[in-house]
Amino acid sequence: MRSVVNVFFPSMPTWPDHELDLMAFRVNLLWHASKKRSLDLDVITKVREDLLGRLEAMFSSNAMLPRARVAFDRAKPLTNPLNIIIPAYLGLYRATLRCFIEVQYRSSHNNRARWSRILCEYARNADNATEDMSWNKKSEELSAVHLVSETLRLYPSTSHMWVGEDPTQEPAGADIEGIHRTHQVWGSSPLAFRPERWIELKIHVSEEPAFLPFGRKRLSTGAQGYERRSSMCPSRKAGGPRLIAILVACLLETIGDWQVSDSNDQDDVMSPGPLRKGLDAYESLSLRRPSQ
C-alpha cells in the first residue's frame, strides 16, 4: 500500500503505518464485495463511508502539499483517490507475490538465475530513460517486460468482471482468466509460467487483444449505443508493471537463498499448475534460512 501511495500520490505527506493498514483492510473488503454479482449494499455502504471519511481527512485541501493539483471532493467522483488506490494496490499485491514465488521457488536453477538477473538489472536501472522506454518496444530478447507480462497473464488482477452502465440491463460478463489461459492464443502450455512464450509466439504486450490485465478492451455495445468496457486500472500507464518488476527484484535480492518452510501452503507452491488466486492465499507461507 505504501508503494502505491508513494508512486501515485508523491505530493502527499507521509502517512502513518496504522492508517495504511486500515486503508488496506477496508480496500480488501470493498474489493471482495464488488466482485459479487449480488451486491451486499449495506456492507459496501458502511465500509465505503468509513473509508471516504478517512480519505477526506487525508486528501483535504489543508493536508495537500503545494505540488498537489486536486483535493478530494465527494461531489466530484473523478477526484476520488480510490479510483487509483483500489485497483493499483490489489493488482500489484497479487502480481508481486506470485511473480516472486514463480521466479524464486517454482523455476529451474538456470531459469531462476536468468530471470532474477533480468529483474535485478532492470531495477538497478529503473531511473534510466532508455531502460524505461523498453516497456514500449518490441524485443527479441527476454526482458523484465516479458516476466511481468507473463505474471499478469497467468494471474490477472481480477479473473472475472461484471460490467454494466445501465441498471435496467443485464451486466456483461468478461472471463479475463479464461481469455488469458486459452491455448489458441498462448500455445500448448497456457497454465505454465513461461515468459519465453512472448518471444516464441511473437506476442507484443500492447498489441495482443487477448491480453487484458488492466481491462482495456471493449466488451460490447449497449442498447443506447454506448460502449461497455472492463474496468481500466490506472496502473496500466502510471508505472504499475514497472513497480512489480522493481518490488520483485527487491524481494529476490533480500531473500537470497532462503527456502520455503514446512507449511500448509508448501505443497501447493511446489506442485504444478497455477498458484491459487485468492487475496488470502499463502497467508501461512513462511521462509527459513537454508540448512547448514
Short mmCIF file of C-alpha atoms in Angstrom, two decimals:
data_model
loop_
_atom_site.label_atom_id
_atom_site.label_comp_id
_atom_site.label_asym_id
_atom_site.label_seq_id
_atom_site.Cartn_x
_atom_site.Cartn_y
_atom_site.Cartn_z
CA MET A 1 0.00 0.00 0.00
CA ARG A 2 2.82 2.44 0.80
CA SER A 3 4.39 1.77 -2.61
CA VAL A 4 1.09 2.60 -4.32
CA VAL A 5 0.64 5.81 -2.33
CA ASN A 6 4.22 6.95 -2.92
CA VAL A 7 4.05 6.28 -6.67
CA PHE A 8 0.59 7.65 -7.45
CA PHE A 9 0.43 10.43 -4.82
CA PRO A 10 4.04 11.64 -4.46
CA SER A 11 2.98 15.08 -3.22
CA MET A 12 1.09 13.71 -0.21
CA PRO A 13 2.55 13.91 3.30
CA THR A 14 3.88 10.64 4.70
CA TRP A 15 1.02 8.56 6.05
CA PRO A 16 1.48 6.61 9.31
CA ASP A 17 1.59 2.83 9.07
CA HIS A 18 -1.63 2.30 11.02
CA GLU A 19 -3.57 4.47 8.56
CA LEU A 20 -2.20 2.50 5.63
CA ASP A 21 -3.06 -0.79 7.36
CA LEU A 22 -6.65 0.34 7.95
CA MET A 23 -6.94 1.55 4.37
CA ALA A 24 -5.66 -1.77 3.03
CA PHE A 25 -8.14 -3.68 5.21
CA ARG A 26 -11.10 -1.60 4.01
CA VAL A 27 -9.99 -1.75 0.40
CA ASN A 28 -9.87 -5.55 0.63
CA LEU A 29 -13.42 -5.64 1.98
CA LEU A 30 -14.70 -3.35 -0.77
CA TRP A 31 -12.95 -5.31 -3.48
CA HIS A 32 -14.39 -8.65 -2.35
CA ALA A 33 -17.87 -7.14 -2.12
CA SER A 34 -17.66 -5.57 -5.58
CA LYS A 35 -16.76 -8.89 -7.21
CA LYS A 36 -20.06 -10.48 -6.15
CA ARG A 37 -22.80 -10.38 -8.74
CA SER A 38 -25.38 -9.90 -6.00
CA LEU A 39 -24.05 -6.91 -4.06
CA ASP A 40 -24.49 -6.51 -0.30
CA LEU A 41 -25.22 -2.79 -0.43
CA ASP A 42 -25.37 -2.38 3.36
CA VAL A 43 -21.85 -3.73 3.82
CA ILE A 44 -20.49 -1.78 0.88
CA THR A 45 -22.10 1.47 2.06
CA LYS A 46 -20.78 1.15 5.62
CA VAL A 47 -17.21 0.35 4.61
CA ARG A 48 -17.28 2.92 1.82
CA GLU A 49 -18.47 5.75 4.07
CA ASP A 50 -15.85 4.91 6.68
CA LEU A 51 -13.12 4.86 4.07
CA LEU A 52 -14.30 8.05 2.38
CA GLY A 53 -14.25 9.84 5.72
CA ARG A 54 -10.60 8.93 6.23
CA LEU A 55 -9.74 9.91 2.66
CA GLU A 56 -11.39 13.30 3.07
CA ALA A 57 -9.14 13.99 6.04
CA MET A 58 -6.01 12.79 4.24
CA PHE A 59 -6.74 14.47 0.92
CA SER A 60 -8.28 17.67 2.23
CA SER A 61 -7.05 21.00 0.85
CA ASN A 62 -5.18 21.71 4.08
CA ALA A 63 -3.37 18.37 4.02
CA MET A 64 -2.22 18.59 0.42
CA LEU A 65 1.25 19.85 -0.33
CA PRO A 66 1.68 22.79 -2.74
CA ARG A 67 2.58 20.47 -5.65
CA ALA A 68 -0.74 18.62 -5.38
CA ARG A 69 -3.18 19.76 -8.05
CA VAL A 70 -6.53 18.43 -6.81
CA ALA A 71 -8.02 17.72 -3.39
CA PHE A 72 -10.65 15.01 -2.89
CA ASP A 73 -14.24 16.22 -3.22
CA ARG A 74 -17.11 13.76 -2.71
CA ALA A 75 -19.23 15.77 -5.14
CA LYS A 76 -16.67 15.11 -7.87
CA PRO A 77 -16.26 11.31 -8.28
CA LEU A 78 -13.36 11.69 -10.70
CA THR A 79 -11.22 13.16 -7.89
CA ASN A 80 -11.79 10.11 -5.66
CA PRO A 81 -8.35 8.60 -4.91
CA LEU A 82 -10.00 5.16 -4.61
CA ASN A 83 -10.23 5.18 -8.40
CA ILE A 84 -6.48 4.65 -8.31
CA ILE A 85 -5.82 3.06 -4.92
CA ILE A 86 -8.16 0.04 -5.14
CA PRO A 87 -7.13 -1.45 -8.49
CA ALA A 88 -3.48 -0.44 -8.16
CA TYR A 89 -2.97 -1.84 -4.67
CA LEU A 90 -4.80 -5.12 -5.22
CA GLY A 91 -3.33 -5.71 -8.66
CA LEU A 92 0.23 -5.00 -7.56
CA TYR A 93 -0.03 -7.05 -4.37
CA ARG A 94 -1.34 -10.15 -6.12
CA ALA A 95 1.07 -9.98 -9.05
CA THR A 96 4.17 -9.17 -7.00
CA LEU A 97 3.72 -12.13 -4.65
CA ARG A 98 3.09 -14.63 -7.43
CA CYS A 99 5.88 -13.37 -9.66
CA PHE A 100 8.29 -13.71 -6.74
CA ILE A 101 7.14 -17.26 -5.97
CA GLU A 102 7.31 -18.31 -9.64
CA VAL A 103 10.83 -16.96 -10.14
CA GLN A 104 12.32 -17.94 -6.79
CA TYR A 105 10.66 -21.25 -5.91
CA ARG A 106 8.97 -22.79 -8.98
CA SER A 107 11.63 -22.40 -11.66
CA SER A 108 14.65 -24.46 -12.67
CA HIS A 109 18.08 -23.46 -11.41
CA ASN A 110 19.04 -21.94 -14.77
CA ASN A 111 15.77 -20.06 -15.19
CA ARG A 112 15.91 -18.77 -11.63
CA ALA A 113 19.38 -17.35 -12.16
CA ARG A 114 18.49 -15.84 -15.53
CA TRP A 115 15.12 -14.38 -14.55
CA SER A 116 16.49 -12.97 -11.29
CA ARG A 117 19.37 -11.32 -13.13
CA ILE A 118 17.00 -9.72 -15.66
CA LEU A 119 14.69 -8.29 -12.98
CA CYS A 120 17.51 -7.08 -10.74
CA GLU A 121 19.30 -5.40 -13.64
CA TYR A 122 16.08 -3.64 -14.58
CA ALA A 123 15.53 -2.46 -11.01
CA ARG A 124 19.05 -1.08 -10.76
CA ASN A 125 18.49 0.94 -13.94
CA ALA A 126 14.83 1.80 -13.44
CA ASP A 127 15.57 5.55 -13.45
CA ASN A 128 17.37 5.31 -16.76
CA ALA A 129 15.21 6.77 -19.55
CA THR A 130 16.47 4.29 -22.16
CA GLU A 131 15.69 1.30 -19.95
CA ASP A 132 12.25 2.68 -19.14
CA MET A 133 11.39 3.03 -22.83
CA SER A 134 11.96 -0.69 -23.33
CA TRP A 135 8.44 -1.29 -21.97
CA ASN A 136 7.04 0.25 -25.13
CA LYS A 137 9.24 -1.50 -27.67
CA LYS A 138 9.21 -4.95 -29.20
CA SER A 139 12.15 -7.07 -28.08
CA GLU A 140 13.55 -10.37 -29.32
CA GLU A 141 15.43 -10.89 -26.06
CA LEU A 142 13.81 -11.90 -22.78
CA SER A 143 13.31 -8.85 -20.58
CA ALA A 144 11.55 -7.65 -17.45
CA VAL A 145 8.60 -6.77 -19.70
CA HIS A 146 8.08 -10.43 -20.56
CA LEU A 147 8.46 -11.64 -16.97
CA VAL A 148 5.91 -9.17 -15.62
CA SER A 149 3.56 -9.65 -18.58
CA GLU A 150 3.61 -13.42 -18.10
CA THR A 151 2.75 -12.87 -14.43
CA LEU A 152 -0.18 -10.62 -15.34
CA ARG A 153 -1.34 -13.09 -17.99
CA LEU A 154 -1.41 -16.05 -15.63
CA TYR A 155 -2.52 -14.02 -12.59
CA PRO A 156 -4.62 -11.04 -13.78
CA SER A 157 -5.72 -8.54 -11.15
CA THR A 158 -9.26 -9.89 -11.44
CA SER A 159 -10.32 -13.16 -13.04
CA HIS A 160 -13.89 -12.16 -13.91
CA MET A 161 -15.73 -8.87 -14.31
CA TRP A 162 -19.35 -7.82 -14.50
CA VAL A 163 -19.67 -4.62 -16.49
CA GLY A 164 -22.78 -2.52 -16.90
CA GLU A 165 -23.63 1.16 -17.06
CA ASP A 166 -27.39 0.79 -17.43
CA PRO A 167 -29.04 -0.57 -14.23
CA THR A 168 -32.03 -1.81 -16.26
CA GLN A 169 -29.86 -4.06 -18.41
CA GLU A 170 -28.14 -7.35 -17.58
CA PRO A 171 -24.42 -6.72 -16.98
CA ALA A 172 -21.96 -8.14 -19.47
CA GLY A 173 -19.55 -10.76 -18.18
CA ALA A 174 -15.86 -10.95 -19.03
CA ASP A 175 -13.88 -14.10 -18.24
CA ILE A 176 -10.44 -12.48 -18.07
CA GLU A 177 -8.77 -15.58 -16.66
CA GLY A 178 -10.23 -17.79 -19.37
CA ILE A 179 -9.07 -15.44 -22.12
CA HIS A 180 -5.57 -15.40 -20.64
CA ARG A 181 -5.36 -19.20 -20.48
CA THR A 182 -6.61 -20.34 -23.87
CA HIS A 183 -4.18 -22.46 -25.87
CA GLN A 184 -5.38 -20.95 -29.16
CA VAL A 185 -3.56 -17.74 -28.25
CA TRP A 186 -0.96 -18.73 -25.69
CA GLY A 187 0.31 -22.05 -27.03
CA SER A 188 0.35 -25.62 -25.77
CA SER A 189 1.11 -24.86 -22.09
CA PRO A 190 -1.09 -21.89 -21.16
CA LEU A 191 -1.20 -22.86 -17.46
CA ALA A 192 2.58 -22.76 -17.10
CA PHE A 193 4.63 -19.71 -16.15
CA ARG A 194 6.82 -19.40 -19.22
CA PRO A 195 7.91 -15.84 -20.10
CA GLU A 196 9.69 -17.07 -23.22
CA ARG A 197 6.29 -17.64 -24.89
CA TRP A 198 6.04 -13.90 -25.62
CA ILE A 199 9.13 -14.11 -27.84
CA GLU A 200 8.46 -17.54 -29.34
CA LEU A 201 4.88 -16.66 -30.33
CA LYS A 202 5.81 -13.07 -31.28
CA ILE A 203 3.21 -11.62 -28.91
CA HIS A 204 3.55 -7.93 -28.09
CA VAL A 205 2.22 -6.62 -24.79
CA SER A 206 0.46 -3.53 -26.13
CA GLU A 207 -0.97 -5.13 -29.27
CA GLU A 208 -2.39 -8.52 -28.21
CA PRO A 209 -6.23 -8.25 -27.93
CA ALA A 210 -6.38 -11.37 -25.72
CA PHE A 211 -4.17 -9.74 -23.05
CA LEU A 212 -6.42 -7.79 -20.66
CA PRO A 213 -4.60 -7.49 -17.31
CA PHE A 214 -5.91 -3.95 -16.80
CA GLY A 215 -9.22 -4.18 -18.62
CA ARG A 216 -8.62 -2.07 -21.71
CA LYS A 217 -10.79 -3.70 -24.37
CA ARG A 218 -14.36 -3.04 -25.46
CA LEU A 219 -16.74 -5.81 -24.41
CA SER A 220 -19.99 -4.90 -26.13
CA THR A 221 -22.21 -2.04 -27.25
CA GLY A 222 -25.31 -1.36 -25.18
CA ALA A 223 -28.83 -0.64 -26.40
CA GLN A 224 -28.25 3.11 -26.06
CA GLY A 225 -25.19 2.93 -28.27
CA TYR A 226 -22.61 3.35 -25.51
CA GLU A 227 -19.64 1.05 -25.16
CA ARG A 228 -19.25 -1.24 -22.20
CA ARG A 229 -15.67 -1.59 -21.10
CA SER A 230 -14.00 -3.63 -18.42
CA SER A 231 -12.51 -1.65 -15.55
CA MET A 232 -9.36 0.19 -16.58
CA CYS A 233 -6.75 0.05 -13.83
CA PRO A 234 -4.64 3.22 -13.57
CA SER A 235 -1.55 1.05 -13.10
CA ARG A 236 -1.51 0.31 -16.81
CA LYS A 237 0.01 3.72 -17.61
CA ALA A 238 1.34 5.04 -14.32
CA GLY A 239 4.11 2.57 -13.72
CA GLY A 240 2.26 -0.45 -12.32
CA PRO A 241 4.13 -3.12 -14.32
CA ARG A 242 7.43 -1.34 -13.70
CA LEU A 243 6.73 -1.26 -9.98
CA ILE A 244 6.02 -5.01 -10.00
CA ALA A 245 9.42 -5.63 -11.57
CA ILE A 246 11.16 -3.42 -9.01
CA LEU A 247 9.37 -4.92 -6.00
CA VAL A 248 10.06 -8.49 -7.12
CA ALA A 249 13.72 -7.63 -7.72
CA CYS A 250 13.97 -6.20 -4.20
CA LEU A 251 12.47 -9.38 -2.76
CA LEU A 252 14.85 -11.58 -4.77
CA GLU A 253 17.92 -9.68 -3.60
CA THR A 254 16.71 -9.52 0.01
CA ILE A 255 15.52 -13.13 0.38
CA GLY A 256 18.51 -14.68 -1.34
CA ASP A 257 18.65 -18.44 -0.79
CA TRP A 258 16.01 -18.66 1.95
CA GLN A 259 13.73 -21.65 1.50
CA VAL A 260 10.01 -22.27 1.85
CA SER A 261 9.39 -23.72 5.30
CA ASP A 262 7.06 -26.60 6.06
CA SER A 263 3.52 -25.26 6.00
CA ASN A 264 0.08 -25.95 4.61
CA ASP A 265 0.98 -23.91 1.55
CA GLN A 266 4.28 -25.59 0.72
CA ASP A 267 2.85 -28.49 -1.29
CA ASP A 268 0.74 -26.07 -3.29
CA VAL A 269 3.73 -23.86 -4.09
CA MET A 270 5.82 -26.79 -5.25
CA SER A 271 3.10 -28.55 -7.26
CA PRO A 272 2.46 -27.99 -10.99
CA GLY A 273 -0.27 -25.71 -12.23
CA PRO A 274 -1.08 -22.07 -11.48
CA LEU A 275 -0.84 -20.71 -7.96
CA ARG A 276 -4.05 -20.01 -6.09
CA LYS A 277 -5.56 -16.63 -6.89
CA GLY A 278 -7.34 -15.60 -3.68
CA LEU A 279 -6.14 -12.49 -1.87
CA ASP A 280 -5.90 -14.58 1.30
CA ALA A 281 -3.93 -17.36 -0.41
CA TYR A 282 -0.50 -18.16 1.05
CA GLU A 283 -1.11 -16.31 4.31
CA SER A 284 0.57 -19.18 6.17
CA LEU A 285 3.53 -19.33 3.80
CA SER A 286 6.82 -18.67 5.58
CA LEU A 287 10.53 -18.85 4.81
CA ARG A 288 13.50 -20.25 6.70
CA ARG A 289 17.24 -20.00 6.41
CA PRO A 290 18.83 -22.80 4.37
CA SER A 291 20.18 -25.77 6.31
CA GLN A 292 23.86 -25.53 7.09
#
